Amino acid sequence: VPELTQQMFDPKNMMAASDFRNGRYLTCSAIFRGKVSMKEVEDQMRNVQNKNSSYFVEWIPNNVQTALCSIPPRGLKMSSTFVGNSTSIQELFKRVGDQFTAMFRRKAFLHWYTGEGMDEME
C-alpha cells in the first residue's frame, strides 16, 4: 500500500501533463483493489496529506476520499486508481490556449469550420 500510494502522487504517472507540485489539490479520491486493510489505506492517505499539506487546500475539510474493493484485478494482487482535482491543470489550459492563439493567428484549420457554415468568430 505505501508503494501504491507513493506512485499515485508521482507526476510521471498522471494522465495530464501538469505537475501537481505547481498547484494545490481541491479534492482527490483514491480507490484501492485487492486484499488491503482499509485502516492501512486511510493511514497512508493521511500520511501523504500531512507530509504534503502545502499541496492541499485547507478550506475544504475532508477533501480526500478513499474506497476499497476487496476483489483484486485479474493477474494482480492489488492496484489503485487516483482521481485528483488540482489547480495545476491551469498549466495545461494555458499551453492549449497559447497553441490555439498561435494557430488562429495563422488561420490554421479554419477552413474546415468555415466550410461547414461556421463564422470565423464562433
C-alpha positions in Angstrom: 0.0 0.0 0.0 2.8 2.6 0.7 4.3 1.9 -2.7 0.9 2.3 -4.5 0.2 5.5 -2.6 3.6 6.9 -3.5 3.1 6.0 -7.2 -0.4 7.6 -7.2 1.1 11.0 -6.4 4.1 10.7 -8.8 3.8 13.3 -11.6 5.1 10.8 -14.2 2.0 8.6 -13.5 -0.5 11.4 -14.1 -2.6 11.3 -17.3 -2.4 15.1 -17.7 0.9 16.7 -18.4 0.8 19.0 -15.4 2.9 18.8 -12.3 0.7 18.9 -9.2 3.6 20.5 -7.2 2.8 23.7 -9.1 -0.8 23.8 -7.8 -3.0 22.6 -4.9 -5.4 19.8 -4.7 -9.0 20.8 -4.1 -10.2 17.2 -3.7 -9.0 13.8 -4.6 -10.1 10.2 -4.5 -8.1 7.0 -4.1 -9.6 3.7 -4.9 -7.7 0.5 -4.0 -8.4 -3.0 -5.2 -7.2 -6.2 -3.6 -6.7 -7.7 -0.2 -5.8 -4.5 1.6 -6.7 -3.2 5.0 -8.9 -0.1 5.0 -7.0 1.1 8.1 -3.7 0.9 6.2 -5.2 2.7 3.2 -6.5 5.5 5.4 -3.3 5.8 7.4 -1.2 6.0 4.2 -3.5 8.7 2.7 -3.4 10.6 5.9 0.4 10.4 6.0 0.6 11.7 2.4 -1.8 14.5 3.2 0.1 15.5 6.4 3.5 15.4 4.7 2.3 17.3 1.7 -0.2 19.7 3.4 1.0 22.6 1.3 -0.4 20.9 -1.8 -3.9 20.6 -0.3 -6.3 23.5 0.2 -7.1 24.0 3.8 -10.6 25.5 3.3 -12.1 22.2 2.1 -12.3 19.8 5.1 -12.1 16.1 4.4 -11.1 16.6 0.8 -9.5 13.1 0.4 -11.8 10.2 -0.3 -10.7 6.6 0.0 -12.5 3.5 -1.3 -11.7 -0.2 -1.2 -12.8 -3.1 -3.4 -11.6 -6.4 -1.9 -11.6 -8.2 -5.3 -8.2 -7.7 -7.0 -7.9 -7.1 -10.7 -7.2 -10.2 -12.8 -3.5 -11.1 -12.8 -2.5 -8.7 -9.9 -2.5 -8.8 -6.2 -3.6 -5.2 -5.8 -4.0 -1.9 -7.7 -5.1 1.6 -7.1 -6.7 4.4 -9.0 -6.3 8.1 -8.3 -8.5 11.0 -9.4 -7.5 14.4 -8.3 -8.8 17.9 -8.9 -5.8 20.2 -8.8 -5.3 23.8 -9.7 -2.1 22.8 -11.6 -4.4 21.9 -14.5 -4.2 25.6 -15.4 -0.7 24.9 -16.9 -2.3 22.6 -19.4 -5.1 25.0 -20.2 -2.6 27.8 -20.7 -0.5 25.7 -23.1 -3.5 24.7 -25.1 -4.7 28.4 -25.1 -1.3 29.6 -26.4 -1.2 26.9 -29.1 -4.7 27.8 -30.2 -3.8 31.5 -30.3 -0.8 30.8 -32.5 -2.8 28.6 -34.9 -5.7 31.0 -35.0 -3.4 33.9 -36.0 -2.2 31.8 -38.9 -5.8 30.8 -39.6 -4.7 27.1 -39.5 -7.5 24.6 -39.9 -10.1 27.4 -40.0 -11.3 26.4 -43.5 -12.7 23.2 -42.0 -15.1 25.2 -39.8 -16.0 27.9 -42.2 -16.6 25.3 -44.9 -19.3 23.8 -42.6 -21.0 27.1 -42.2 -19.5 28.4 -39.0 -18.4 32.0 -38.7 -14.8 32.8 -38.0 -15.6 34.2 -34.6 -17.6 31.2 -33.5 
